[in-house]
CSV table of C-alpha atoms and ligand atoms in Angstrom, one decimal:
chain,number,residue,atom,x,y,z
A,1,UNK,CA,-0.5,-31.5,-19.3
A,2,UNK,CA,-3.8,-33.2,-19.9
A,3,UNK,CA,-4.2,-33.5,-16.1
A,4,UNK,CA,-4.0,-29.8,-15.8
A,5,UNK,CA,-6.6,-29.4,-18.5
A,6,UNK,CA,-8.9,-32.1,-17.1
A,7,UNK,CA,-8.8,-30.7,-13.6
A,8,UNK,CA,-9.6,-27.2,-14.6
A,9,UNK,CA,-12.9,-25.7,-13.7
A,10,UNK,CA,-12.4,-22.6,-15.8
A,11,UNK,CA,-10.5,-22.6,-19.0
A,12,UNK,CA,-9.7,-19.5,-21.2
A,13,UNK,CA,-9.1,-20.3,-24.8
A,14,UNK,CA,-7.3,-17.6,-26.9
A,15,UNK,CA,-7.7,-17.8,-30.6
A,16,UNK,CA,-5.3,-16.0,-32.9
A,17,UNK,CA,-6.4,-14.2,-36.2
A,18,UNK,CA,-4.2,-16.5,-38.3
A,19,UNK,CA,-6.3,-19.5,-37.3
A,20,UNK,CA,-9.7,-17.9,-37.7
A,21,UNK,CA,-9.3,-15.9,-40.9
A,22,UNK,CA,-8.8,-17.5,-44.3
A,23,UNK,CA,-8.7,-15.2,-47.4
A,24,UNK,CA,-10.2,-12.3,-45.5
A,25,UNK,CA,-13.2,-14.3,-44.2
A,26,UNK,CA,-14.0,-16.4,-41.1
A,27,UNK,CA,-13.0,-20.0,-41.5
A,28,UNK,CA,-16.3,-21.3,-40.3
A,29,UNK,CA,-15.4,-24.9,-40.7
A,30,UNK,CA,-12.4,-24.5,-38.4
A,31,UNK,CA,-14.6,-22.6,-35.9
A,32,UNK,CA,-17.3,-25.2,-36.0
A,33,UNK,CA,-14.6,-27.8,-35.0
A,34,UNK,CA,-13.4,-25.7,-32.1
A,35,UNK,CA,-16.9,-24.9,-30.8
A,36,UNK,CA,-17.6,-28.7,-30.9
A,37,UNK,CA,-14.7,-29.1,-28.5
A,38,UNK,CA,-16.0,-26.3,-26.4
A,39,UNK,CA,-19.3,-28.1,-26.2
A,40,UNK,CA,-17.6,-31.3,-25.1
A,41,UNK,CA,-15.7,-29.4,-22.3
A,42,UNK,CA,-18.9,-27.7,-21.2
A,43,UNK,CA,-20.8,-31.0,-21.1
A,44,UNK,CA,-17.9,-32.3,-18.8
A,45,UNK,CA,-18.8,-29.4,-16.5
A,46,UNK,CA,-16.0,-27.0,-17.4
A,47,UNK,CA,-16.6,-23.3,-17.9
A,48,UNK,CA,-15.0,-21.8,-21.0
A,49,UNK,CA,-14.2,-18.3,-21.9
A,50,UNK,CA,-12.8,-17.3,-25.3
A,51,UNK,CA,-10.5,-14.4,-26.1
A,52,UNK,CA,-10.6,-14.0,-29.9
A,53,UNK,CA,-8.7,-11.9,-32.3
A,54,UNK,CA,-9.8,-11.3,-35.9
A,55,UNK,CA,-11.8,-8.0,-35.8
A,56,UNK,CA,-9.0,-5.9,-37.5
A,57,UNK,CA,-8.2,-8.6,-40.1
A,58,UNK,CA,-11.9,-9.1,-41.0
A,59,UNK,CA,-12.5,-5.3,-41.1
A,60,UNK,CA,-9.5,-4.8,-43.3
A,61,UNK,CA,-10.7,-7.4,-45.8
A,62,UNK,CA,-14.2,-5.8,-45.8
A,63,UNK,CA,-13.0,-2.3,-46.3
A,64,UNK,CA,-10.2,-3.2,-48.7
A,65,UNK,CA,-7.4,-2.0,-46.4
A,66,UNK,CA,-3.8,-3.3,-46.2
A,67,UNK,CA,-3.3,-4.6,-42.6
A,68,UNK,CA,0.4,-3.9,-42.8
A,69,UNK,CA,0.0,-0.2,-43.5
A,70,UNK,CA,-2.8,1.0,-41.2
A,71,UNK,CA,-2.9,4.2,-39.3
A,72,UNK,CA,-4.3,4.0,-35.7
A,73,UNK,CA,-7.7,5.4,-36.9
A,74,UNK,CA,-7.8,2.9,-39.7
A,75,UNK,CA,-7.1,-0.1,-37.5
A,76,UNK,CA,-9.7,1.2,-35.0
A,77,UNK,CA,-12.2,1.6,-37.8
A,78,UNK,CA,-11.4,-1.8,-39.2
A,79,UNK,CA,-12.0,-3.3,-35.8
A,80,UNK,CA,-15.4,-1.6,-35.6
A,81,UNK,CA,-16.3,-3.2,-38.9
A,82,UNK,CA,-14.8,-6.6,-38.3
A,83,UNK,CA,-16.0,-7.1,-34.7
A,84,UNK,CA,-19.6,-7.5,-35.9
A,85,UNK,CA,-18.7,-10.4,-38.2
A,86,UNK,CA,-16.4,-11.9,-35.7
A,87,UNK,CA,-19.0,-12.1,-32.9
A,88,UNK,CA,-21.6,-13.2,-35.3
A,89,UNK,CA,-19.4,-16.0,-36.5
A,90,UNK,CA,-18.8,-17.2,-32.9
A,91,UNK,CA,-22.5,-16.8,-32.0
A,92,UNK,CA,-23.6,-18.8,-35.0
A,93,UNK,CA,-21.2,-21.6,-34.4
A,94,UNK,CA,-21.9,-21.8,-30.6
A,95,UNK,CA,-25.6,-21.7,-31.2
A,96,UNK,CA,-25.2,-24.7,-33.6
A,97,UNK,CA,-23.9,-26.6,-30.5
A,98,UNK,CA,-26.6,-25.4,-28.2
A,99,UNK,CA,-24.4,-22.8,-26.5
A,100,UNK,CA,-25.1,-19.1,-25.9
A,101,UNK,CA,-22.4,-16.5,-26.7
A,102,UNK,CA,-21.9,-13.2,-24.9
A,103,UNK,CA,-19.7,-10.4,-26.3
A,104,UNK,CA,-17.3,-8.5,-24.0
A,105,UNK,CA,-15.0,-5.8,-25.3
A,106,UNK,CA,-12.3,-4.8,-22.8
A,107,UNK,CA,-9.6,-2.1,-22.5
A,108,UNK,CA,-6.6,-2.1,-20.3
A,109,UNK,CA,-8.4,0.0,-17.7
A,110,UNK,CA,-11.1,-2.6,-17.3
A,111,UNK,CA,-8.5,-5.2,-16.3
A,112,UNK,CA,-6.2,-2.9,-14.2
A,113,UNK,CA,-8.3,-0.2,-12.5
A,114,UNK,CA,-9.7,-1.7,-9.4
A,115,UNK,CA,-13.3,-0.5,-9.7
A,116,UNK,CA,-13.7,-1.3,-13.4
A,117,UNK,CA,-11.9,-4.6,-12.8
A,118,UNK,CA,-14.4,-5.6,-10.1
A,119,UNK,CA,-17.3,-4.7,-12.4
A,120,UNK,CA,-15.9,-6.6,-15.4
A,121,UNK,CA,-15.2,-9.6,-13.1
A,122,UNK,CA,-18.8,-9.6,-11.7
A,123,UNK,CA,-20.3,-9.4,-15.2
A,124,UNK,CA,-18.1,-12.2,-16.5
A,125,UNK,CA,-18.9,-14.3,-13.5
A,126,UNK,CA,-22.6,-13.7,-14.0
A,127,UNK,CA,-22.3,-14.7,-17.6
A,128,UNK,CA,-20.4,-17.9,-16.6
A,129,UNK,CA,-23.0,-18.7,-14.0
A,130,UNK,CA,-25.7,-18.4,-16.7
A,131,UNK,CA,-23.9,-21.0,-18.7
A,132,UNK,CA,-22.9,-18.6,-21.6
A,133,UNK,CA,-19.6,-18.6,-23.3
A,134,UNK,CA,-18.1,-15.1,-23.0
A,135,UNK,CA,-16.4,-14.1,-26.3
A,136,UNK,CA,-13.8,-11.4,-25.5
A,137,UNK,CA,-11.7,-9.1,-27.5
A,138,UNK,CA,-9.9,-5.8,-26.9
A,139,UNK,CA,-12.1,-2.8,-27.4
A,140,UNK,CA,-9.9,-1.7,-30.2
A,141,UNK,CA,-12.2,1.1,-31.3
A,142,UNK,CA,-11.9,3.1,-28.1
A,143,UNK,CA,-8.5,2.0,-26.8
A,144,UNK,CA,-5.9,4.8,-27.3
A,145,UNK,CA,-2.5,3.9,-28.5
A,146,UNK,CA,-0.9,4.2,-25.1
A,147,UNK,CA,-3.6,2.3,-23.4
A,148,UNK,CA,-3.9,-0.7,-25.6
A,149,UNK,CA,-2.8,-4.2,-25.1
A,150,UNK,CA,-2.4,-4.4,-28.9
A,151,UNK,CA,-2.2,-8.2,-28.6
A,152,UNK,CA,-4.7,-10.6,-27.3
A,153,UNK,CA,-2.1,-12.8,-25.7
A,154,UNK,CA,-1.6,-10.5,-22.7
A,155,UNK,CA,-5.3,-9.5,-22.7
A,156,UNK,CA,-6.2,-13.2,-22.4
A,157,UNK,CA,-3.7,-13.7,-19.5
A,158,UNK,CA,-5.1,-10.7,-17.6
A,159,UNK,CA,-8.6,-12.0,-18.1
A,160,UNK,CA,-7.5,-15.5,-17.0
A,161,UNK,CA,-6.0,-13.9,-13.9
A,162,UNK,CA,-8.9,-11.7,-13.2
A,163,UNK,CA,-11.3,-14.6,-13.3
A,164,UNK,CA,-9.0,-17.0,-11.4
A,165,UNK,CA,-9.0,-19.4,-14.3
A,166,UNK,CA,-7.1,-22.6,-13.9
A,167,UNK,CA,-5.7,-22.9,-17.5
A,168,UNK,CA,-5.2,-20.5,-20.4
A,169,UNK,CA,-4.8,-22.2,-23.8
A,170,UNK,CA,-3.2,-20.1,-26.5
A,171,UNK,CA,-4.1,-21.6,-29.8
A,172,UNK,CA,-1.4,-20.3,-32.2
A,173,UNK,CA,0.3,-21.2,-35.4
A,174,UNK,CA,3.3,-22.7,-33.6
A,175,UNK,CA,3.1,-25.9,-31.5
A,176,UNK,CA,5.0,-24.5,-28.6
A,177,UNK,CA,8.0,-22.5,-27.4
A,178,UNK,CA,11.3,-23.4,-29.0
A,179,UNK,CA,14.9,-22.8,-28.1
A,180,UNK,CA,15.2,-20.9,-31.4
A,181,UNK,CA,13.0,-20.0,-34.3
A,182,UNK,CA,12.0,-23.5,-35.7
A,183,UNK,CA,11.4,-22.1,-39.3
A,184,UNK,CA,15.0,-21.0,-39.6
A,185,UNK,CA,17.0,-23.2,-37.1
A,186,UNK,CA,17.0,-26.9,-37.6
A,187,UNK,CA,18.4,-27.5,-34.1
A,188,UNK,CA,15.5,-25.7,-32.5
A,189,UNK,CA,14.0,-27.8,-29.7
A,190,UNK,CA,10.5,-27.7,-28.3
A,191,UNK,CA,10.5,-26.9,-24.6
A,192,UNK,CA,7.8,-29.0,-23.0
A,193,UNK,CA,7.6,-27.3,-19.7
A,194,UNK,CA,8.5,-23.9,-18.3
A,195,UNK,CA,8.4,-23.1,-14.6
A,196,UNK,CA,10.1,-19.7,-14.8
A,197,UNK,CA,10.1,-17.1,-17.5
A,198,UNK,CA,13.7,-15.8,-17.2
A,199,UNK,CA,16.0,-13.7,-19.3
A,200,UNK,CA,17.4,-16.7,-21.0
A,201,UNK,CA,13.9,-17.6,-22.3
A,202,UNK,CA,13.1,-14.1,-23.3
A,203,UNK,CA,16.3,-14.0,-25.3
A,204,UNK,CA,15.3,-17.2,-27.1
A,205,UNK,CA,12.0,-15.6,-28.0
A,206,UNK,CA,13.5,-13.0,-30.3
A,207,UNK,CA,10.9,-10.8,-31.9
A,208,UNK,CA,9.2,-12.7,-34.7
A,209,UNK,CA,5.4,-12.5,-35.3
A,210,UNK,CA,3.3,-14.0,-38.0
A,211,UNK,CA,1.8,-12.0,-40.9
A,212,UNK,CA,-1.8,-12.1,-39.7
A,213,UNK,CA,-1.6,-11.9,-35.9
A,214,UNK,CA,0.1,-9.2,-33.9
A,215,UNK,CA,1.6,-11.2,-31.0
A,216,UNK,CA,5.1,-12.6,-31.4
A,217,UNK,CA,6.8,-15.0,-29.0
A,218,UNK,CA,7.8,-12.2,-26.6
A,219,UNK,CA,4.2,-11.2,-26.0
A,220,UNK,CA,3.4,-14.9,-25.4
A,221,UNK,CA,6.1,-15.1,-22.7
A,222,UNK,CA,4.8,-11.9,-21.2
A,223,UNK,CA,1.4,-13.5,-21.2
A,224,UNK,CA,2.8,-16.6,-19.5
A,225,UNK,CA,4.3,-14.4,-16.8
A,226,UNK,CA,1.0,-12.7,-16.1
A,227,UNK,CA,-0.9,-16.0,-16.0
A,228,UNK,CA,1.7,-17.9,-13.9
A,229,UNK,CA,1.8,-15.1,-11.3
A,230,UNK,CA,-2.0,-15.3,-11.1
A,231,UNK,CA,-1.9,-19.0,-10.4
A,232,UNK,CA,-3.0,-20.0,-13.9
A,233,UNK,CA,-1.2,-22.5,-16.1
A,234,UNK,CA,-0.7,-21.4,-19.7
A,235,UNK,CA,-0.5,-23.9,-22.6
A,236,UNK,CA,0.9,-22.8,-26.0
A,237,UNK,CA,-0.1,-25.1,-28.8
A,238,UNK,CA,-0.8,-25.3,-32.5
A,239,UNK,CA,-4.4,-24.5,-33.3
A,240,UNK,CA,-4.2,-25.1,-37.0
A,241,UNK,CA,-6.3,-28.0,-38.4
A,242,UNK,CA,-9.6,-29.3,-37.2
A,243,UNK,CA,-10.2,-30.0,-33.6
A,244,UNK,CA,-7.0,-28.6,-32.0
A,245,UNK,CA,-7.9,-29.5,-28.4
A,246,UNK,CA,-8.4,-33.2,-29.2
A,247,UNK,CA,-5.2,-33.2,-31.1
A,248,UNK,CA,-3.4,-31.7,-28.2
A,249,UNK,CA,-4.9,-34.5,-26.1
A,250,UNK,CA,-3.5,-37.1,-28.5
A,251,UNK,CA,-0.1,-35.7,-29.2
A,252,UNK,CA,0.7,-33.7,-26.1
A,253,UNK,CA,2.7,-31.4,-28.3
A,254,UNK,CA,2.8,-28.0,-26.6
A,255,UNK,CA,4.6,-26.0,-24.0
A,256,UNK,CA,3.1,-25.9,-20.5
A,257,UNK,CA,4.0,-22.8,-18.5
A,258,UNK,CA,3.3,-24.1,-15.1
A,259,UNK,CA,1.7,-21.8,-12.5
A,260,UNK,CA,3.5,-21.8,-9.2
A,261,UNK,CA,0.4,-21.9,-7.1
A,262,UNK,CA,-3.3,-22.3,-7.6
A,263,UNK,CA,-5.4,-19.2,-8.4
A,264,UNK,CA,-7.0,-19.0,-5.0
A,265,UNK,CA,-3.6,-19.3,-3.3
A,266,UNK,CA,-2.2,-16.6,-5.6
A,267,UNK,CA,-5.1,-14.3,-4.8
A,268,UNK,CA,-4.7,-14.9,-1.1
A,269,UNK,CA,-1.0,-14.3,-1.2
A,270,UNK,CA,-1.7,-11.0,-2.9
A,271,UNK,CA,-4.2,-10.0,-0.3
A,272,UNK,CA,-1.8,-11.0,2.6
A,273,UNK,CA,0.9,-9.0,1.0
A,274,UNK,CA,-1.1,-5.8,0.7
A,275,UNK,CA,0.9,-3.2,2.4
A,276,UNK,CA,-1.6,-0.4,2.5
A,277,UNK,CA,-4.9,-1.3,3.9
A,278,UNK,CA,-7.7,1.2,3.4
A,279,UNK,CA,-9.7,0.7,6.6
A,280,UNK,CA,-10.8,-1.5,9.4
A,281,UNK,CA,-13.8,-3.8,10.2
A,282,UNK,CA,-14.3,-4.5,13.9
A,283,UNK,CA,-16.0,-7.7,14.4
A,284,UNK,CA,-17.7,-9.5,17.4
A,285,UNK,CA,-16.7,-12.8,19.0
A,286,UNK,CA,-19.2,-14.8,17.0
A,287,UNK,CA,-17.7,-13.6,13.7
A,288,UNK,CA,-14.2,-14.3,15.0
A,289,UNK,CA,-15.2,-17.9,15.6
A,290,UNK,CA,-16.9,-18.1,12.2
A,291,UNK,CA,-13.8,-16.8,10.4
A,292,UNK,CA,-11.6,-19.2,12.3
A,293,UNK,CA,-14.0,-21.9,11.0
A,294,UNK,CA,-13.2,-20.8,7.4
A,295,UNK,CA,-16.5,-19.0,6.9
A,296,UNK,CA,-17.1,-15.6,5.2
A,297,UNK,CA,-17.6,-12.4,7.1
A,298,UNK,CA,-21.3,-11.3,7.2
A,299,UNK,CA,-22.4,-7.8,7.9
A,300,UNK,CA,-24.2,-8.9,11.1
A,301,UNK,CA,-20.9,-9.8,12.7
A,302,UNK,CA,-19.4,-6.4,12.2
A,303,UNK,CA,-19.7,-3.9,15.1
A,304,UNK,CA,-17.9,-0.9,13.7
A,305,UNK,CA,-16.1,0.3,10.5
A,306,UNK,CA,-13.4,2.9,10.1
A,307,UNK,CA,-11.1,4.3,7.4
A,308,UNK,CA,-11.8,5.4,3.8
A,309,UNK,CA,-12.4,2.4,1.6
A,310,UNK,CA,-14.1,1.7,-1.7
A,311,UNK,CA,-15.6,-1.6,-2.7
A,312,UNK,CA,-12.7,-4.1,-3.5
A,313,UNK,CA,-10.2,-2.4,-1.2
A,314,UNK,CA,-8.2,-4.4,1.2
A,315,UNK,CA,-9.2,-3.8,4.9
A,316,UNK,CA,-8.0,-5.1,8.2
A,317,UNK,CA,-10.4,-7.2,10.2
A,318,UNK,CA,-10.0,-6.6,14.0
A,319,UNK,CA,-11.3,-8.6,16.9
A,320,UNK,CA,-13.0,-7.2,20.1
A,321,UNK,CA,-9.5,-6.2,21.5
A,322,UNK,CA,-8.6,-4.3,18.3
A,323,UNK,CA,-6.0,-6.9,17.2
A,324,UNK,CA,-5.9,-7.7,13.5
A,325,UNK,CA,-6.9,-11.3,13.0
A,326,UNK,CA,-7.4,-11.2,9.2
A,327,UNK,CA,-7.5,-9.0,6.2
A,328,UNK,CA,-9.6,-9.2,3.1
A,329,UNK,CA,-11.3,-7.4,0.2
A,330,UNK,CA,-14.5,-5.6,1.2
A,331,UNK,CA,-17.5,-6.0,-1.0
A,332,UNK,CA,-18.9,-2.7,0.2
A,333,UNK,CA,-17.6,0.9,0.3
A,334,UNK,CA,-17.4,2.6,3.7
A,335,UNK,CA,-20.8,4.4,3.4
A,336,UNK,CA,-22.7,1.3,2.4
A,337,UNK,CA,-20.8,-0.8,5.0
A,338,UNK,CA,-21.9,1.7,7.7
A,339,UNK,CA,-25.5,1.1,6.8
A,340,UNK,CA,-25.5,-2.6,6.8
A,341,UNK,CA,-23.3,-3.6,9.7
A,342,UNK,CA,-25.0,-5.4,12.5
A,343,UNK,CA,-27.9,-6.3,10.2
A,344,UNK,CA,-28.9,-9.6,8.5
A,345,UNK,CA,-27.8,-10.1,4.9
A,346,UNK,CA,-31.5,-10.4,3.9
A,347,UNK,CA,-32.0,-6.8,4.8
A,348,UNK,CA,-29.3,-5.5,2.5
A,349,UNK,CA,-31.6,-4.8,-0.4
A,350,UNK,CA,-33.9,-2.7,1.7
A,351,UNK,CA,-31.1,-0.9,3.5
A,352,UNK,CA,-29.1,0.0,0.3
A,353,UNK,CA,-31.7,-0.1,-2.4
A,354,UNK,CA,-29.8,-2.7,-4.3
A,355,UNK,CA,-29.1,-6.4,-3.8
A,356,UNK,CA,-25.4,-6.6,-3.0
A,357,UNK,CA,-23.4,-9.5,-1.9
A,358,UNK,CA,-24.5,-11.2,1.3
A,359,UNK,CA,-21.0,-11.3,2.6
A,360,UNK,CA,-19.1,-8.2,3.5
A,361,UNK,CA,-15.9,-10.1,2.9
A,362,UNK,CA,-16.2,-13.4,1.1
A,363,UNK,CA,-14.0,-16.2,2.4
A,364,UNK,CA,-12.2,-16.4,-1.0
A,365,UNK,CA,-11.2,-12.8,-0.5
A,366,UNK,CA,-10.1,-13.3,3.1
A,367,UNK,CA,-6.8,-14.3,4.7
A,368,UNK,CA,-6.4,-15.2,8.4
A,369,UNK,CA,-3.3,-14.0,10.2
A,370,UNK,CA,-1.3,-16.8,11.7
A,371,UNK,CA,-2.4,-17.3,15.4
A,372,UNK,CA,-0.2,-15.3,17.8
A,373,UNK,CA,0.9,-12.8,15.1
B,1,LIG,N1,-7.8,-7.2,-31.1
B,1,LIG,C1,-7.2,-7.5,-32.4
B,1,LIG,C2,-8.3,-8.0,-33.4
B,1,LIG,O1,-9.3,-8.4,-33.0
B,1,LIG,C3,-6.2,-8.6,-32.4
B,1,LIG,C4,-5.0,-8.4,-31.6
B,1,LIG,C5,-4.1,-9.7,-31.8
B,1,LIG,O2,-3.9,-10.1,-32.9
B,1,LIG,O3,-3.6,-10.2,-30.8
B,1,LIG,O4,-8.1,-7.9,-34.5
């Protein structure tokens, strides 16, 4: 498991409320320990994103509300109050280690609707490129009941998938996934590695949750499914006590939910499997050769565009004979694409009035058809 963590370029760490909140306040000592570990990872060259719970718990304490008996409006109001202290706590602790925090509040739509997904992804990528540590939570205050994750386990898995993270670490108040509830069943065994979240496992998960957090084992398994499908390993481990990541390194006590493929392969499979493409990019012989060489598709190599596509849609890429040689996700909508094709990428800013991507289809978003297909 340590190999998976060490090899990861991008790691998402999900922190549950029960770790972070002690007697209604942030446990700054614990947080200082974790941010020290984040600093170590960042010095090693890894990028870290945090998904943190705690807004509702902090808000409840501040407003004197009982978390177990909240109406939806009360929990949204509590989140609005608590989120300030939550972010402030992270910002202070990270700053103490010389790291910059950035707050991102997401709703389901931001991770599932294509256009918003692309925007959220670009912003997060920009933040990572700037070397900041994004601190993410659900936007509880605006999320409506039907459109809420309600638990940060699945939100963290979606974010990990969205950003093609390599590993998602869920810091929890249990040290892994057991064959039965370890508090009540002496024969419960820790499962070290899971390669398939099947019905048997879901049955083992039961429905238990802890008093402070809102995600039980079932949501953790659902999170694992989301992450694994996106090519991201998920590690469930105990976050209690100082320096949980170093302890994980020493003891190895955790459950590894192993991704079946790497994030890039998962993304490419998804693109290759897109049944409905939204348009076509016709390209010249030079671009065909570049693509066969593993390069990205630049606007200058595109001779004609057709169809109705938005930025992020899957399009067919056709050679001079009109045969599909690849498909990929376009970085430009039809109208913008029409204006930039045949032109050098350096002209994009003048042609469109904004500085878009230099590639019309980036090689990470592009899958070649097998020759002869
Ligand atoms: N978003 C909620 C909060 O910050 C937590 C959800 C969860 O416990 O997973 O309080």
